Amino acid sequence: MNLGTKVILAFDFGLKHIGVAIGQEITNTAQTFFSVDAKNGIPNWSQLDPLVKEWNPKLMVVGNPLNMDGSDSEIKRISDKFSALINKRYNIPVELMDERLTTREAKARLKSEEGNFMSSGMDTHQMAAQIILENWFSENR
C-alpha cells in the first residue's frame, strides 16, 4: 500500500488481457502483479478498481505500442483509448512508455532452462508490464 511513496501502476495493454505491474520511486523497482481481463481492450473494471483503490497510485504508465520503425501500430488507437479511459476514471496522470520488444523480453524471462514457461502463474502481459515500468524508471531517474 502507499505509505507516502510515489506508487506507480504500469500496464501492458492487450485486447483480452491487460498486464499490471506495480512499482515505487524510492528504490525505482517494479514487480509483476497480475493481468486483468479485457474485452476489446476495455478492462474488467471490477478487477481493476480494487487495485487502484488499495494502492492509490500517483501515476499510471501504459505501454505505447509502436511499430519497430517508430510509427503508430494498428492497436495504438485502441491503447490510447484505454489510456484516456483510466485517466478519466481515476483522475490519475497517465504517461506512455515505448513498449517495443517488451513481449519478446517477457517471453525470454519467463522461459525456464528447459524452454518451457515457468509454472509461476505469470503470463507475458504481466512480465511485459514490469519491463515497461523498469524502462520507465531507467528513463526517469
PDB file of C-alpha atoms in Angstrom:
ATOM      1  CA  MET A   1       0.000   0.000   0.000  1.00  0.00           C
ATOM      2  CA  ASN A   2       1.003   3.609  -0.462  1.00  0.00           C
ATOM      3  CA  LEU A   3       2.917   4.672   2.643  1.00  0.00           C
ATOM      4  CA  GLY A   4       3.959   8.109   1.396  1.00  0.00           C
ATOM      5  CA  THR A   5       5.958   6.874  -1.574  1.00  0.00           C
ATOM      6  CA  LYS A   6       5.024   7.556  -5.149  1.00  0.00           C
ATOM      7  CA  VAL A   7       3.375   4.331  -6.232  1.00  0.00           C
ATOM      8  CA  ILE A   8       3.110   3.716  -9.973  1.00  0.00           C
ATOM      9  CA  LEU A   9       0.960   1.193 -11.803  1.00  0.00           C
ATOM     10  CA  ALA A  10       2.098   0.099 -15.247  1.00  0.00           C
ATOM     11  CA  PHE A  11       0.054  -1.637 -17.902  1.00  0.00           C
ATOM     12  CA  ASP A  12       0.830  -3.845 -20.862  1.00  0.00           C
ATOM     13  CA  PHE A  13      -2.259  -3.294 -22.982  1.00  0.00           C
ATOM     14  CA  GLY A  14      -3.991  -6.154 -24.730  1.00  0.00           C
ATOM     15  CA  LEU A  15      -7.408  -6.730 -26.232  1.00  0.00           C
ATOM     16  CA  LYS A  16      -8.185  -9.747 -23.983  1.00  0.00           C
ATOM     17  CA  HIS A  17      -5.747  -9.276 -21.089  1.00  0.00           C
ATOM     18  CA  ILE A  18      -4.008  -6.241 -19.645  1.00  0.00           C
ATOM     19  CA  GLY A  19      -0.861  -6.919 -17.642  1.00  0.00           C
ATOM     20  CA  VAL A  20      -0.361  -4.925 -14.457  1.00  0.00           C
ATOM     21  CA  ALA A  21       2.880  -4.179 -12.617  1.00  0.00           C
ATOM     22  CA  ILE A  22       3.470  -2.047  -9.562  1.00  0.00           C
ATOM     23  CA  GLY A  23       6.477  -0.028  -8.539  1.00  0.00           C
ATOM     24  CA  GLN A  24       7.591   2.798  -6.347  1.00  0.00           C
ATOM     25  CA  GLU A  25      10.091   5.574  -6.765  1.00  0.00           C
ATOM     26  CA  ILE A  26      12.153   5.216  -3.591  1.00  0.00           C
ATOM     27  CA  THR A  27      14.016   2.203  -4.962  1.00  0.00           C
ATOM     28  CA  ASN A  28      12.875   2.513  -8.589  1.00  0.00           C
ATOM     29  CA  THR A  29      11.784  -1.109  -8.575  1.00  0.00           C
ATOM     30  CA  ALA A  30       8.923  -2.833 -10.323  1.00  0.00           C
ATOM     31  CA  GLN A  31       7.270  -6.174  -9.805  1.00  0.00           C
ATOM     32  CA  THR A  32       4.642  -8.079 -11.675  1.00  0.00           C
ATOM     33  CA  PHE A  33       1.188  -8.057 -10.236  1.00  0.00           C
ATOM     34  CA  PHE A  34      -1.325  -9.842 -12.438  1.00  0.00           C
ATOM     35  CA  SER A  35      -3.435  -9.461 -15.510  1.00  0.00           C
ATOM     36  CA  VAL A  36      -6.956  -8.139 -15.639  1.00  0.00           C
ATOM     37  CA  ASP A  37      -9.407  -9.451 -18.166  1.00  0.00           C
ATOM     38  CA  ALA A  38     -10.427  -7.175 -21.004  1.00  0.00           C
ATOM     39  CA  LYS A  39     -12.995  -7.216 -23.760  1.00  0.00           C
ATOM     40  CA  ASN A  40     -11.837  -5.459 -26.913  1.00  0.00           C
ATOM     41  CA  GLY A  41      -9.309  -3.553 -24.794  1.00  0.00           C
ATOM     42  CA  ILE A  42     -11.813  -2.397 -22.162  1.00  0.00           C
ATOM     43  CA  PRO A  43     -10.651  -3.682 -18.769  1.00  0.00           C
ATOM     44  CA  ASN A  44     -12.831  -5.579 -16.352  1.00  0.00           C
ATOM     45  CA  TRP A  45     -13.351  -2.645 -14.027  1.00  0.00           C
ATOM     46  CA  SER A  46     -14.356  -4.909 -11.129  1.00  0.00           C
ATOM     47  CA  GLN A  47     -10.818  -6.331 -11.242  1.00  0.00           C
ATOM     48  CA  LEU A  48      -9.008  -3.026 -11.768  1.00  0.00           C
ATOM     49  CA  ASP A  49     -10.940  -0.720  -9.424  1.00  0.00           C
ATOM     50  CA  PRO A  50      -9.886  -2.519  -6.194  1.00  0.00           C
ATOM     51  CA  LEU A  51      -6.217  -2.378  -7.238  1.00  0.00           C
ATOM     52  CA  VAL A  52      -6.323   1.335  -7.825  1.00  0.00           C
ATOM     53  CA  LYS A  53      -8.181   1.919  -4.574  1.00  0.00           C
ATOM     54  CA  GLU A  54      -5.802  -0.215  -2.495  1.00  0.00           C
ATOM     55  CA  TRP A  55      -2.526   1.015  -3.980  1.00  0.00           C
ATOM     56  CA  ASN A  56      -3.546   4.637  -4.607  1.00  0.00           C
ATOM     57  CA  PRO A  57      -1.022   5.218  -7.401  1.00  0.00           C
ATOM     58  CA  LYS A  58       0.137   8.718  -8.212  1.00  0.00           C
ATOM     59  CA  LEU A  59       0.953   7.822 -11.817  1.00  0.00           C
ATOM     60  CA  MET A  60      -0.023   5.203 -14.386  1.00  0.00           C
ATOM     61  CA  VAL A  61       2.324   4.166 -17.175  1.00  0.00           C
ATOM     62  CA  VAL A  62       0.874   2.489 -20.255  1.00  0.00           C
ATOM     63  CA  GLY A  63       2.945   0.706 -22.860  1.00  0.00           C
ATOM     64  CA  ASN A  64       2.908   2.630 -26.131  1.00  0.00           C
ATOM     65  CA  PRO A  65       2.503   0.089 -28.941  1.00  0.00           C
ATOM     66  CA  LEU A  66       4.690   1.424 -31.714  1.00  0.00           C
ATOM     67  CA  ASN A  67       5.965  -0.370 -34.783  1.00  0.00           C
ATOM     68  CA  MET A  68       9.683  -1.099 -34.936  1.00  0.00           C
ATOM     69  CA  ASP A  69      10.192   1.959 -37.170  1.00  0.00           C
ATOM     70  CA  GLY A  70       8.527   4.189 -34.556  1.00  0.00           C
ATOM     71  CA  SER A  71       5.279   4.634 -36.457  1.00  0.00           C
ATOM     72  CA  ASP A  72       1.911   4.020 -34.822  1.00  0.00           C
ATOM     73  CA  SER A  73       0.802   0.385 -34.760  1.00  0.00           C
ATOM     74  CA  GLU A  74      -2.715  -0.754 -35.622  1.00  0.00           C
ATOM     75  CA  ILE A  75      -3.534  -1.292 -31.939  1.00  0.00           C
ATOM     76  CA  LYS A  76      -2.280   2.145 -30.825  1.00  0.00           C
ATOM     77  CA  ARG A  77      -5.661   3.821 -31.332  1.00  0.00           C
ATOM     78  CA  ILE A  78      -7.319   1.299 -29.004  1.00  0.00           C
ATOM     79  CA  SER A  79      -4.461   1.524 -26.500  1.00  0.00           C
ATOM     80  CA  ASP A  80      -4.760   5.321 -26.483  1.00  0.00           C
ATOM     81  CA  LYS A  81      -8.482   4.916 -25.742  1.00  0.00           C
ATOM     82  CA  PHE A  82      -7.561   2.703 -22.748  1.00  0.00           C
ATOM     83  CA  SER A  83      -5.117   5.374 -21.518  1.00  0.00           C
ATOM     84  CA  ALA A  84      -7.800   8.050 -21.785  1.00  0.00           C
ATOM     85  CA  LEU A  85     -10.354   5.840 -20.007  1.00  0.00           C
ATOM     86  CA  ILE A  86      -8.147   5.144 -16.987  1.00  0.00           C
ATOM     87  CA  ASN A  87      -7.104   8.790 -16.788  1.00  0.00           C
ATOM     88  CA  LYS A  88     -10.736   9.899 -16.754  1.00  0.00           C
ATOM     89  CA  ARG A  89     -11.976   7.126 -14.427  1.00  0.00           C
ATOM     90  CA  TYR A  90      -9.298   7.535 -11.760  1.00  0.00           C
ATOM     91  CA  ASN A  91      -8.167  11.141 -12.315  1.00  0.00           C
ATOM     92  CA  ILE A  92      -4.546   9.976 -12.197  1.00  0.00           C
ATOM     93  CA  PRO A  93      -1.920  11.153 -14.700  1.00  0.00           C
ATOM     94  CA  VAL A  94      -1.030   8.668 -17.435  1.00  0.00           C
ATOM     95  CA  GLU A  95       2.285   8.532 -19.261  1.00  0.00           C
ATOM     96  CA  LEU A  96       3.092   6.418 -22.299  1.00  0.00           C
ATOM     97  CA  MET A  97       6.252   4.321 -22.445  1.00  0.00           C
ATOM     98  CA  ASP A  98       7.672   2.722 -25.573  1.00  0.00           C
ATOM     99  CA  GLU A  99       6.948  -0.991 -25.360  1.00  0.00           C
ATOM    100  CA  ARG A 100       8.774  -2.236 -28.433  1.00  0.00           C
ATOM    101  CA  LEU A 101      10.325  -5.661 -27.806  1.00  0.00           C
ATOM    102  CA  THR A 102       8.893  -5.948 -24.280  1.00  0.00           C
ATOM    103  CA  THR A 103       6.833  -9.016 -25.189  1.00  0.00           C
ATOM    104  CA  ARG A 104       9.915 -10.699 -26.613  1.00  0.00           C
ATOM    105  CA  GLU A 105      11.892  -9.881 -23.464  1.00  0.00           C
ATOM    106  CA  ALA A 106       9.000 -11.024 -21.262  1.00  0.00           C
ATOM    107  CA  LYS A 107       8.854 -14.392 -23.004  1.00  0.00           C
ATOM    108  CA  ALA A 108      12.616 -14.797 -22.629  1.00  0.00           C
ATOM    109  CA  ARG A 109      12.432 -14.011 -18.905  1.00  0.00           C
ATOM    110  CA  LEU A 110       9.598 -16.467 -18.388  1.00  0.00           C
ATOM    111  CA  LYS A 111      11.300 -19.383 -20.102  1.00  0.00           C
ATOM    112  CA  SER A 112      12.851 -21.988 -17.889  1.00  0.00           C
ATOM    113  CA  GLU A 113      16.106 -23.721 -18.711  1.00  0.00           C
ATOM    114  CA  GLU A 114      14.104 -26.433 -20.494  1.00  0.00           C
ATOM    115  CA  GLY A 115      12.474 -23.853 -22.743  1.00  0.00           C
ATOM    116  CA  ASN A 116       9.003 -24.144 -21.195  1.00  0.00           C
ATOM    117  CA  PHE A 117       7.112 -21.391 -19.462  1.00  0.00           C
ATOM    118  CA  MET A 118       7.615 -21.473 -15.738  1.00  0.00           C
ATOM    119  CA  SER A 119       4.605 -22.542 -13.706  1.00  0.00           C
ATOM    120  CA  SER A 120       4.603 -19.366 -11.646  1.00  0.00           C
ATOM    121  CA  GLY A 121       1.170 -18.336 -12.879  1.00  0.00           C
ATOM    122  CA  MET A 122       2.756 -15.328 -14.550  1.00  0.00           C
ATOM    123  CA  ASP A 123       1.916 -14.514 -18.121  1.00  0.00           C
ATOM    124  CA  THR A 124       3.690 -12.435 -20.717  1.00  0.00           C
ATOM    125  CA  HIS A 125       1.389  -9.433 -20.188  1.00  0.00           C
ATOM    126  CA  GLN A 126       2.336  -9.281 -16.507  1.00  0.00           C
ATOM    127  CA  MET A 127       6.046  -9.557 -17.198  1.00  0.00           C
ATOM    128  CA  ALA A 128       5.822  -7.061 -20.080  1.00  0.00           C
ATOM    129  CA  ALA A 129       4.130  -4.572 -17.706  1.00  0.00           C
ATOM    130  CA  GLN A 130       7.046  -4.992 -15.314  1.00  0.00           C
ATOM    131  CA  ILE A 131       9.540  -4.401 -18.122  1.00  0.00           C
ATOM    132  CA  ILE A 132       7.622  -1.308 -19.257  1.00  0.00           C
ATOM    133  CA  LEU A 133       7.846   0.090 -15.728  1.00  0.00           C
ATOM    134  CA  GLU A 134      11.529  -0.834 -15.357  1.00  0.00           C
ATOM    135  CA  ASN A 135      12.213   1.005 -18.623  1.00  0.00           C
ATOM    136  CA  TRP A 136      10.202   3.994 -17.389  1.00  0.00           C
ATOM    137  CA  PHE A 137      12.291   4.100 -14.194  1.00  0.00           C
ATOM    138  CA  SER A 138      15.506   3.919 -16.273  1.00  0.00           C
ATOM    139  CA  GLU A 139      14.459   6.907 -18.370  1.00  0.00           C
ATOM    140  CA  ASN A 140      13.136   8.987 -15.461  1.00  0.00           C
ATOM    141  CA  ARG A 141      15.908   8.771 -12.872  1.00  0.00           C
TER     142      ARG A 141
END
